[in-house]
Amino acid sequence: MPELPEVETTRRGIAPHLEGQRVSRVIVRDRRLRWPIPEDLDVRLSGQKIVVVERRAKYLLIQAEVGTLISHLGMSGNLRLVEAGLPALKHEHVDIELESGLALRYTDPRRFGAMLWSLDPHNHELLIRLGPEPLTDLFDGLRLFELSRGRAMAVKPFIMDNAVVVGVGNIYATEALFAAGIDPRRAAGSISKARYIKLAIEIKRILAAAIERGGTTLRDFIGGDGQPGYFQQELFAYGRGEQPCKVCGTTLREIKLGQRASVYCPKCQK
Ligand SMILES: [Zn+2]
């Protein structure tokens, strides 16, 4: 599933080809994503220049002169640039053709993604309640400490809650808790301020490193330029259940926590 680094990698890959370009037409072959693609998307977007491509959490905001296309890659979506008119294969649901002769092509085999239109995207119902971006100063260990007081839930689902901070998916939560030496099962409300400061620093460091390397390759993810990500070989815990800890050699334990697979080192994480 594309996580924040993959979405940011996609943004960086597609933005230079979109910004300042005029849309010539929008071809929708299948509207049935998580929500239907608006029937008038072609009418609204064609003829408009794309001003900027931004990201908020895992949403890409393709801002035109009037209105913004909000796109989410869901479980299996990707956006990449192709030559306009390139015949579409199965699952290649949308082409946004540009006057440059390129087209932004949306592919999504499982169709859990989204492509919506909004005149005020930051106040859209999907975005308005999101917590701060992890790589900004609005997110830090003090926020984690304060929001967690009195909470019995485990720390891992706590840091994966989009109202606390956005973009900390299963891979990055698992890795950040390993790096900070915190047991993922520990009650969020029982963790000290000093340990949350360390955890927030690790979340930022790991997300920034993953973005730097183009995201974490998981099966078929590709960035906007068609290149796979290169973060997977650096994982310490995620996907390594029953393998030896790279730090101490202890066998990593795999459990279910909040319906998600969680791997941790019983010796390094307390
Ligand atoms: Zn260990």
mmCIF file of C-alpha atoms and ligand atoms in Angstrom:
data_model
loop_
_atom_site.group_PDB
_atom_site.id
_atom_site.type_symbol
_atom_site.label_atom_id
_atom_site.label_comp_id
_atom_site.label_asym_id
_atom_site.label_seq_id
_atom_site.Cartn_x
_atom_site.Cartn_y
_atom_site.Cartn_z
ATOM 1 C CA MET A 1 0.000 0.000 0.000
ATOM 2 C CA PRO A 2 1.457 3.415 -0.880
ATOM 3 C CA GLU A 3 2.353 5.243 2.335
ATOM 4 C CA LEU A 4 3.339 8.880 2.824
ATOM 5 C CA PRO A 5 6.873 8.529 1.363
ATOM 6 C CA GLU A 6 5.530 6.833 -1.767
ATOM 7 C CA VAL A 7 2.904 9.553 -2.199
ATOM 8 C CA GLU A 8 5.529 12.276 -1.711
ATOM 9 C CA THR A 9 7.805 10.456 -4.181
ATOM 10 C CA THR A 10 4.926 10.410 -6.659
ATOM 11 C CA ARG A 11 4.316 14.125 -6.092
ATOM 12 C CA ARG A 12 7.960 14.958 -6.734
ATOM 13 C CA GLY A 13 7.981 12.771 -9.828
ATOM 14 C CA ILE A 14 4.855 14.197 -11.465
ATOM 15 C CA ALA A 15 4.898 17.859 -10.329
ATOM 16 C CA PRO A 16 7.551 19.144 -12.784
ATOM 17 C CA HIS A 17 5.559 17.686 -15.706
ATOM 18 C CA LEU A 18 2.227 19.139 -14.546
ATOM 19 C CA GLU A 19 2.921 22.560 -13.072
ATOM 20 C CA GLY A 20 2.379 25.321 -15.611
ATOM 21 C CA GLN A 21 0.863 22.889 -18.128
ATOM 22 C CA ARG A 22 -2.622 23.219 -19.566
ATOM 23 C CA VAL A 23 -4.964 20.211 -19.512
ATOM 24 C CA SER A 24 -6.288 19.366 -22.974
ATOM 25 C CA ARG A 25 -8.758 16.669 -21.956
ATOM 26 C CA VAL A 26 -9.585 14.126 -19.272
ATOM 27 C CA ILE A 27 -10.436 10.554 -20.234
ATOM 28 C CA VAL A 28 -12.206 8.477 -17.590
ATOM 29 C CA ARG A 29 -12.563 4.808 -18.535
ATOM 30 C CA ASP A 30 -13.964 3.604 -15.215
ATOM 31 C CA ARG A 31 -15.504 5.927 -12.610
ATOM 32 C CA ARG A 32 -15.888 3.276 -9.953
ATOM 33 C CA LEU A 33 -13.164 4.086 -7.441
ATOM 34 C CA ARG A 34 -13.775 4.255 -3.677
ATOM 35 C CA TRP A 35 -16.155 7.082 -4.538
ATOM 36 C CA PRO A 36 -17.271 7.651 -8.142
ATOM 37 C CA ILE A 37 -15.108 10.042 -10.153
ATOM 38 C CA PRO A 38 -17.285 13.149 -10.823
ATOM 39 C CA GLU A 39 -18.994 12.918 -14.196
ATOM 40 C CA ASP A 40 -18.066 16.509 -15.048
ATOM 41 C CA LEU A 41 -14.330 16.176 -14.270
ATOM 42 C CA ASP A 42 -13.385 16.611 -17.944
ATOM 43 C CA VAL A 43 -15.529 19.758 -18.261
ATOM 44 C CA ARG A 44 -14.124 21.245 -15.046
ATOM 45 C CA LEU A 45 -10.435 20.528 -15.687
ATOM 46 C CA SER A 46 -9.984 20.776 -19.465
ATOM 47 C CA GLY A 47 -8.531 24.084 -20.626
ATOM 48 C CA GLN A 48 -7.216 24.922 -17.193
ATOM 49 C CA LYS A 49 -3.574 25.360 -16.298
ATOM 50 C CA ILE A 50 -2.230 23.297 -13.395
ATOM 51 C CA VAL A 51 -0.786 25.701 -10.857
ATOM 52 C CA VAL A 52 0.840 23.432 -8.281
ATOM 53 C CA VAL A 53 0.856 19.808 -7.087
ATOM 54 C CA GLU A 54 0.772 19.569 -3.293
ATOM 55 C CA ARG A 55 0.400 16.750 -0.798
ATOM 56 C CA ARG A 56 -1.644 16.622 2.416
ATOM 57 C CA ALA A 57 -1.247 13.334 4.338
ATOM 58 C CA LYS A 58 -1.632 10.723 1.594
ATOM 59 C CA TYR A 59 -3.778 12.943 -0.635
ATOM 60 C CA LEU A 60 -2.293 14.575 -3.724
ATOM 61 C CA LEU A 61 -3.801 17.976 -4.451
ATOM 62 C CA ILE A 62 -3.497 18.868 -8.117
ATOM 63 C CA GLN A 63 -4.468 22.502 -8.004
ATOM 64 C CA ALA A 64 -5.795 24.117 -11.190
ATOM 65 C CA GLU A 65 -6.560 27.809 -11.725
ATOM 66 C CA VAL A 66 -10.082 27.179 -10.396
ATOM 67 C CA GLY A 67 -10.568 24.056 -8.285
ATOM 68 C CA THR A 68 -8.385 21.168 -7.179
ATOM 69 C CA LEU A 69 -8.274 17.504 -8.077
ATOM 70 C CA ILE A 70 -7.892 15.489 -4.850
ATOM 71 C CA SER A 71 -6.336 12.109 -5.550
ATOM 72 C CA HIS A 72 -5.647 9.195 -3.202
ATOM 73 C CA LEU A 73 -3.804 6.071 -4.323
ATOM 74 C CA GLY A 74 -5.807 3.767 -2.045
ATOM 75 C CA MET A 75 -4.356 0.249 -1.673
ATOM 76 C CA SER A 76 -2.898 -0.280 -5.113
ATOM 77 C CA GLY A 77 -3.082 2.959 -7.117
ATOM 78 C CA ASN A 78 -0.324 4.768 -8.946
ATOM 79 C CA LEU A 79 0.028 7.893 -11.037
ATOM 80 C CA ARG A 80 2.622 8.097 -13.754
ATOM 81 C CA LEU A 81 3.328 10.012 -16.925
ATOM 82 C CA VAL A 82 2.847 8.390 -20.303
ATOM 83 C CA GLU A 83 2.709 9.636 -23.893
ATOM 84 C CA ALA A 84 -0.825 10.929 -24.521
ATOM 85 C CA GLY A 85 -2.780 8.418 -26.575
ATOM 86 C CA LEU A 86 -0.807 5.385 -25.376
ATOM 87 C CA PRO A 87 -3.355 2.527 -25.453
ATOM 88 C CA ALA A 88 -4.635 1.788 -21.957
ATOM 89 C CA LEU A 89 -4.330 -1.611 -20.343
ATOM 90 C CA LYS A 90 -6.770 -3.086 -17.859
ATOM 91 C CA HIS A 91 -6.958 -1.066 -14.593
ATOM 92 C CA GLU A 92 -5.645 2.139 -16.257
ATOM 93 C CA HIS A 93 -8.766 4.101 -15.396
ATOM 94 C CA VAL A 94 -7.963 7.777 -16.022
ATOM 95 C CA ASP A 95 -5.742 9.859 -18.333
ATOM 96 C CA ILE A 96 -5.297 13.583 -17.795
ATOM 97 C CA GLU A 97 -3.878 14.737 -21.122
ATOM 98 C CA LEU A 98 -1.673 17.806 -21.244
ATOM 99 C CA GLU A 99 -0.819 20.183 -24.056
ATOM 100 C CA SER A 100 2.806 19.011 -23.713
ATOM 101 C CA GLY A 101 1.822 15.676 -25.281
ATOM 102 C CA LEU A 102 2.138 13.768 -22.018
ATOM 103 C CA ALA A 103 -0.723 12.360 -19.967
ATOM 104 C CA LEU A 104 -0.984 11.688 -16.241
ATOM 105 C CA ARG A 105 -2.285 8.118 -16.066
ATOM 106 C CA TYR A 106 -4.058 6.701 -12.992
ATOM 107 C CA THR A 107 -3.886 2.929 -12.556
ATOM 108 C CA ASP A 108 -5.631 1.119 -9.708
ATOM 109 C CA PRO A 109 -6.366 -2.638 -9.875
ATOM 110 C CA ARG A 110 -8.267 -2.740 -6.559
ATOM 111 C CA ARG A 111 -10.060 0.610 -7.082
ATOM 112 C CA PHE A 112 -9.795 1.736 -3.428
ATOM 113 C CA GLY A 113 -8.289 5.042 -4.543
ATOM 114 C CA ALA A 114 -10.050 8.336 -5.136
ATOM 115 C CA MET A 115 -10.218 11.162 -7.624
ATOM 116 C CA LEU A 116 -12.447 13.981 -6.426
ATOM 117 C CA TRP A 117 -12.970 17.626 -7.283
ATOM 118 C CA SER A 118 -13.045 20.440 -4.714
ATOM 119 C CA LEU A 119 -13.024 24.231 -4.731
ATOM 120 C CA ASP A 120 -11.696 24.262 -1.149
ATOM 121 C CA PRO A 121 -9.617 21.084 -0.683
ATOM 122 C CA HIS A 122 -8.138 21.829 2.751
ATOM 123 C CA ASN A 123 -11.684 22.095 4.128
ATOM 124 C CA HIS A 124 -12.896 18.986 2.276
ATOM 125 C CA GLU A 125 -14.511 16.442 4.629
ATOM 126 C CA LEU A 126 -11.672 13.977 3.963
ATOM 127 C CA LEU A 127 -8.969 16.468 4.915
ATOM 128 C CA ILE A 128 -10.386 18.837 7.503
ATOM 129 C CA ARG A 129 -9.894 16.617 10.558
ATOM 130 C CA LEU A 130 -6.380 15.434 9.732
ATOM 131 C CA GLY A 131 -3.634 15.967 12.278
ATOM 132 C CA PRO A 132 -0.368 17.755 11.476
ATOM 133 C CA GLU A 133 2.152 16.707 8.847
ATOM 134 C CA PRO A 134 4.917 14.643 10.487
ATOM 135 C CA LEU A 135 7.783 16.556 8.878
ATOM 136 C CA THR A 136 6.627 19.974 10.081
ATOM 137 C CA ASP A 137 7.215 21.740 13.393
ATOM 138 C CA LEU A 138 3.518 21.249 14.217
ATOM 139 C CA PHE A 139 4.386 17.649 15.071
ATOM 140 C CA ASP A 140 6.771 16.851 17.919
ATOM 141 C CA GLY A 141 7.211 14.672 21.003
ATOM 142 C CA LEU A 142 5.397 17.142 23.220
ATOM 143 C CA ARG A 143 2.261 16.726 21.084
ATOM 144 C CA LEU A 144 2.491 12.929 21.446
ATOM 145 C CA PHE A 145 2.999 13.245 25.186
ATOM 146 C CA GLU A 146 0.086 15.629 25.727
ATOM 147 C CA LEU A 147 -2.415 13.787 23.492
ATOM 148 C CA SER A 148 -1.563 10.427 25.065
ATOM 149 C CA ARG A 149 -2.161 11.304 28.729
ATOM 150 C CA GLY A 150 -4.821 9.065 30.228
ATOM 151 C CA ARG A 151 -4.983 6.819 27.160
ATOM 152 C CA ALA A 152 -4.816 3.062 27.634
ATOM 153 C CA MET A 153 -4.554 2.184 23.929
ATOM 154 C CA ALA A 154 -1.260 0.711 22.720
ATOM 155 C CA VAL A 155 1.313 3.222 21.499
ATOM 156 C CA LYS A 156 1.510 1.778 17.989
ATOM 157 C CA PRO A 157 -2.136 2.380 16.951
ATOM 158 C CA PHE A 158 -1.904 5.713 18.814
ATOM 159 C CA ILE A 159 0.865 7.034 16.531
ATOM 160 C CA MET A 160 -0.948 5.595 13.486
ATOM 161 C CA ASP A 161 -4.090 7.642 14.307
ATOM 162 C CA ASN A 162 -4.467 10.344 11.614
ATOM 163 C CA ALA A 163 -5.875 12.769 14.166
ATOM 164 C CA VAL A 164 -2.611 12.547 16.153
ATOM 165 C CA VAL A 165 -0.242 12.816 13.186
ATOM 166 C CA VAL A 166 -0.774 11.901 9.534
ATOM 167 C CA GLY A 167 1.252 9.563 7.392
ATOM 168 C CA VAL A 168 2.648 7.156 9.993
ATOM 169 C CA GLY A 169 1.552 3.877 8.409
ATOM 170 C CA ASN A 170 2.370 0.371 9.584
ATOM 171 C CA ILE A 171 5.887 0.230 8.127
ATOM 172 C CA TYR A 172 7.008 3.542 9.581
ATOM 173 C CA ALA A 173 5.298 3.061 12.962
ATOM 174 C CA THR A 174 6.994 -0.344 13.296
ATOM 175 C CA GLU A 175 10.408 1.037 12.348
ATOM 176 C CA ALA A 176 10.167 4.202 14.465
ATOM 177 C CA LEU A 177 9.165 2.218 17.582
ATOM 178 C CA PHE A 178 12.104 -0.113 17.007
ATOM 179 C CA ALA A 179 14.497 2.822 16.572
ATOM 180 C CA ALA A 180 13.150 4.517 19.720
ATOM 181 C CA GLY A 181 13.327 1.242 21.733
ATOM 182 C CA ILE A 182 9.628 1.345 22.637
ATOM 183 C CA ASP A 183 7.521 -1.834 22.905
ATOM 184 C CA PRO A 184 4.561 -1.338 20.488
ATOM 185 C CA ARG A 185 2.153 -2.896 23.042
ATOM 186 C CA ARG A 186 2.926 -0.371 25.766
ATOM 187 C CA ALA A 187 -0.027 1.853 26.810
ATOM 188 C CA ALA A 188 0.288 5.258 25.103
ATOM 189 C CA GLY A 189 -0.479 7.040 28.378
ATOM 190 C CA SER A 190 2.378 5.314 30.239
ATOM 191 C CA ILE A 191 5.232 6.596 28.059
ATOM 192 C CA SER A 192 7.393 9.451 29.369
ATOM 193 C CA LYS A 193 7.888 12.821 27.694
ATOM 194 C CA ALA A 194 11.567 12.066 27.046
ATOM 195 C CA ARG A 195 10.707 8.821 25.222
ATOM 196 C CA TYR A 196 8.058 10.571 23.103
ATOM 197 C CA ILE A 197 10.597 13.230 22.136
ATOM 198 C CA LYS A 198 12.906 10.427 20.968
ATOM 199 C CA LEU A 199 10.017 8.691 19.145
ATOM 200 C CA ALA A 200 8.970 11.854 17.268
ATOM 201 C CA ILE A 201 12.571 12.405 16.167
ATOM 202 C CA GLU A 202 12.747 8.814 14.873
ATOM 203 C CA ILE A 203 9.412 9.151 13.020
ATOM 204 C CA LYS A 204 10.728 12.252 11.263
ATOM 205 C CA ARG A 205 14.139 10.707 10.540
ATOM 206 C CA ILE A 206 12.700 7.479 9.085
ATOM 207 C CA LEU A 207 10.042 9.190 6.956
ATOM 208 C CA ALA A 208 12.595 11.677 5.624
ATOM 209 C CA ALA A 209 15.030 8.866 4.788
ATOM 210 C CA ALA A 210 12.297 6.885 3.018
ATOM 211 C CA ILE A 211 11.306 9.931 0.947
ATOM 212 C CA GLU A 212 14.976 10.505 0.118
ATOM 213 C CA ARG A 213 15.184 6.960 -1.228
ATOM 214 C CA GLY A 214 11.898 7.098 -3.127
ATOM 215 C CA GLY A 215 9.676 5.170 -0.726
ATOM 216 C CA THR A 216 9.648 1.543 0.325
ATOM 217 C CA THR A 217 9.237 -0.983 -2.475
ATOM 218 C CA LEU A 218 6.272 -3.199 -1.736
ATOM 219 C CA ARG A 219 5.309 -5.489 -4.561
ATOM 220 C CA ASP A 220 4.260 -3.218 -7.391
ATOM 221 C CA PHE A 221 4.753 0.311 -6.103
ATOM 222 C CA ILE A 222 6.410 2.696 -8.543
ATOM 223 C CA GLY A 223 6.980 6.433 -8.183
ATOM 224 C CA GLY A 224 5.756 9.029 -10.661
ATOM 225 C CA ASP A 225 8.802 8.470 -12.861
ATOM 226 C CA GLY A 226 8.284 4.697 -12.949
ATOM 227 C CA GLN A 227 11.275 3.915 -10.704
ATOM 228 C CA PRO A 228 10.834 1.561 -7.750
ATOM 229 C CA GLY A 229 11.651 2.758 -4.222
ATOM 230 C CA TYR A 230 14.809 1.643 -2.458
ATOM 231 C CA PHE A 231 14.037 1.672 1.281
ATOM 232 C CA GLN A 232 13.112 -1.959 1.874
ATOM 233 C CA GLN A 233 16.645 -3.289 2.439
ATOM 234 C CA GLU A 234 17.034 -0.865 5.352
ATOM 235 C CA LEU A 235 14.088 -2.160 7.396
ATOM 236 C CA PHE A 236 14.950 -3.348 10.925
ATOM 237 C CA ALA A 237 11.614 -4.787 12.079
ATOM 238 C CA TYR A 238 8.804 -4.465 9.513
ATOM 239 C CA GLY A 239 8.283 -7.755 7.662
ATOM 240 C CA ARG A 240 11.084 -9.459 9.656
ATOM 241 C CA GLY A 241 9.056 -11.542 12.190
ATOM 242 C CA GLU A 242 10.950 -14.649 13.442
ATOM 243 C CA GLN A 243 14.216 -13.330 11.972
ATOM 244 C CA PRO A 244 17.159 -12.262 14.170
ATOM 245 C CA CYS A 245 17.260 -8.639 15.381
ATOM 246 C CA LYS A 246 19.907 -6.732 13.399
ATOM 247 C CA VAL A 247 21.043 -5.056 16.638
ATOM 248 C CA CYS A 248 21.095 -7.831 19.283
ATOM 249 C CA GLY A 249 20.397 -11.116 17.470
ATOM 250 C CA THR A 250 17.241 -11.941 19.480
ATOM 251 C CA THR A 251 14.429 -13.481 17.410
ATOM 252 C CA LEU A 252 11.944 -10.748 16.471
ATOM 253 C CA ARG A 253 8.380 -11.425 17.609
ATOM 254 C CA GLU A 254 5.328 -10.937 15.372
ATOM 255 C CA ILE A 255 1.954 -10.152 16.933
ATOM 256 C CA LYS A 256 -1.379 -8.624 15.916
ATOM 257 C CA LEU A 257 -2.038 -5.172 17.320
ATOM 258 C CA GLY A 258 -5.160 -3.246 16.297
ATOM 259 C CA GLN A 259 -5.688 -5.801 13.457
ATOM 260 C CA ARG A 260 -2.233 -5.008 12.038
ATOM 261 C CA ALA A 261 0.854 -7.210 11.963
ATOM 262 C CA SER A 262 3.431 -5.838 14.382
ATOM 263 C CA VAL A 263 7.035 -6.954 14.682
ATOM 264 C CA TYR A 264 9.262 -5.990 17.590
ATOM 265 C CA CYS A 265 12.421 -7.061 19.398
ATOM 266 C CA PRO A 266 11.619 -8.284 22.933
ATOM 267 C CA LYS A 267 15.123 -7.279 24.063
ATOM 268 C CA CYS A 268 15.637 -3.865 22.370
ATOM 269 C CA GLN A 269 12.070 -2.577 22.870
ATOM 270 C CA LYS A 270 10.698 -1.980 26.374
HETATM 271 ZN ZN ZN B 1 17.161 -6.487 19.451
#
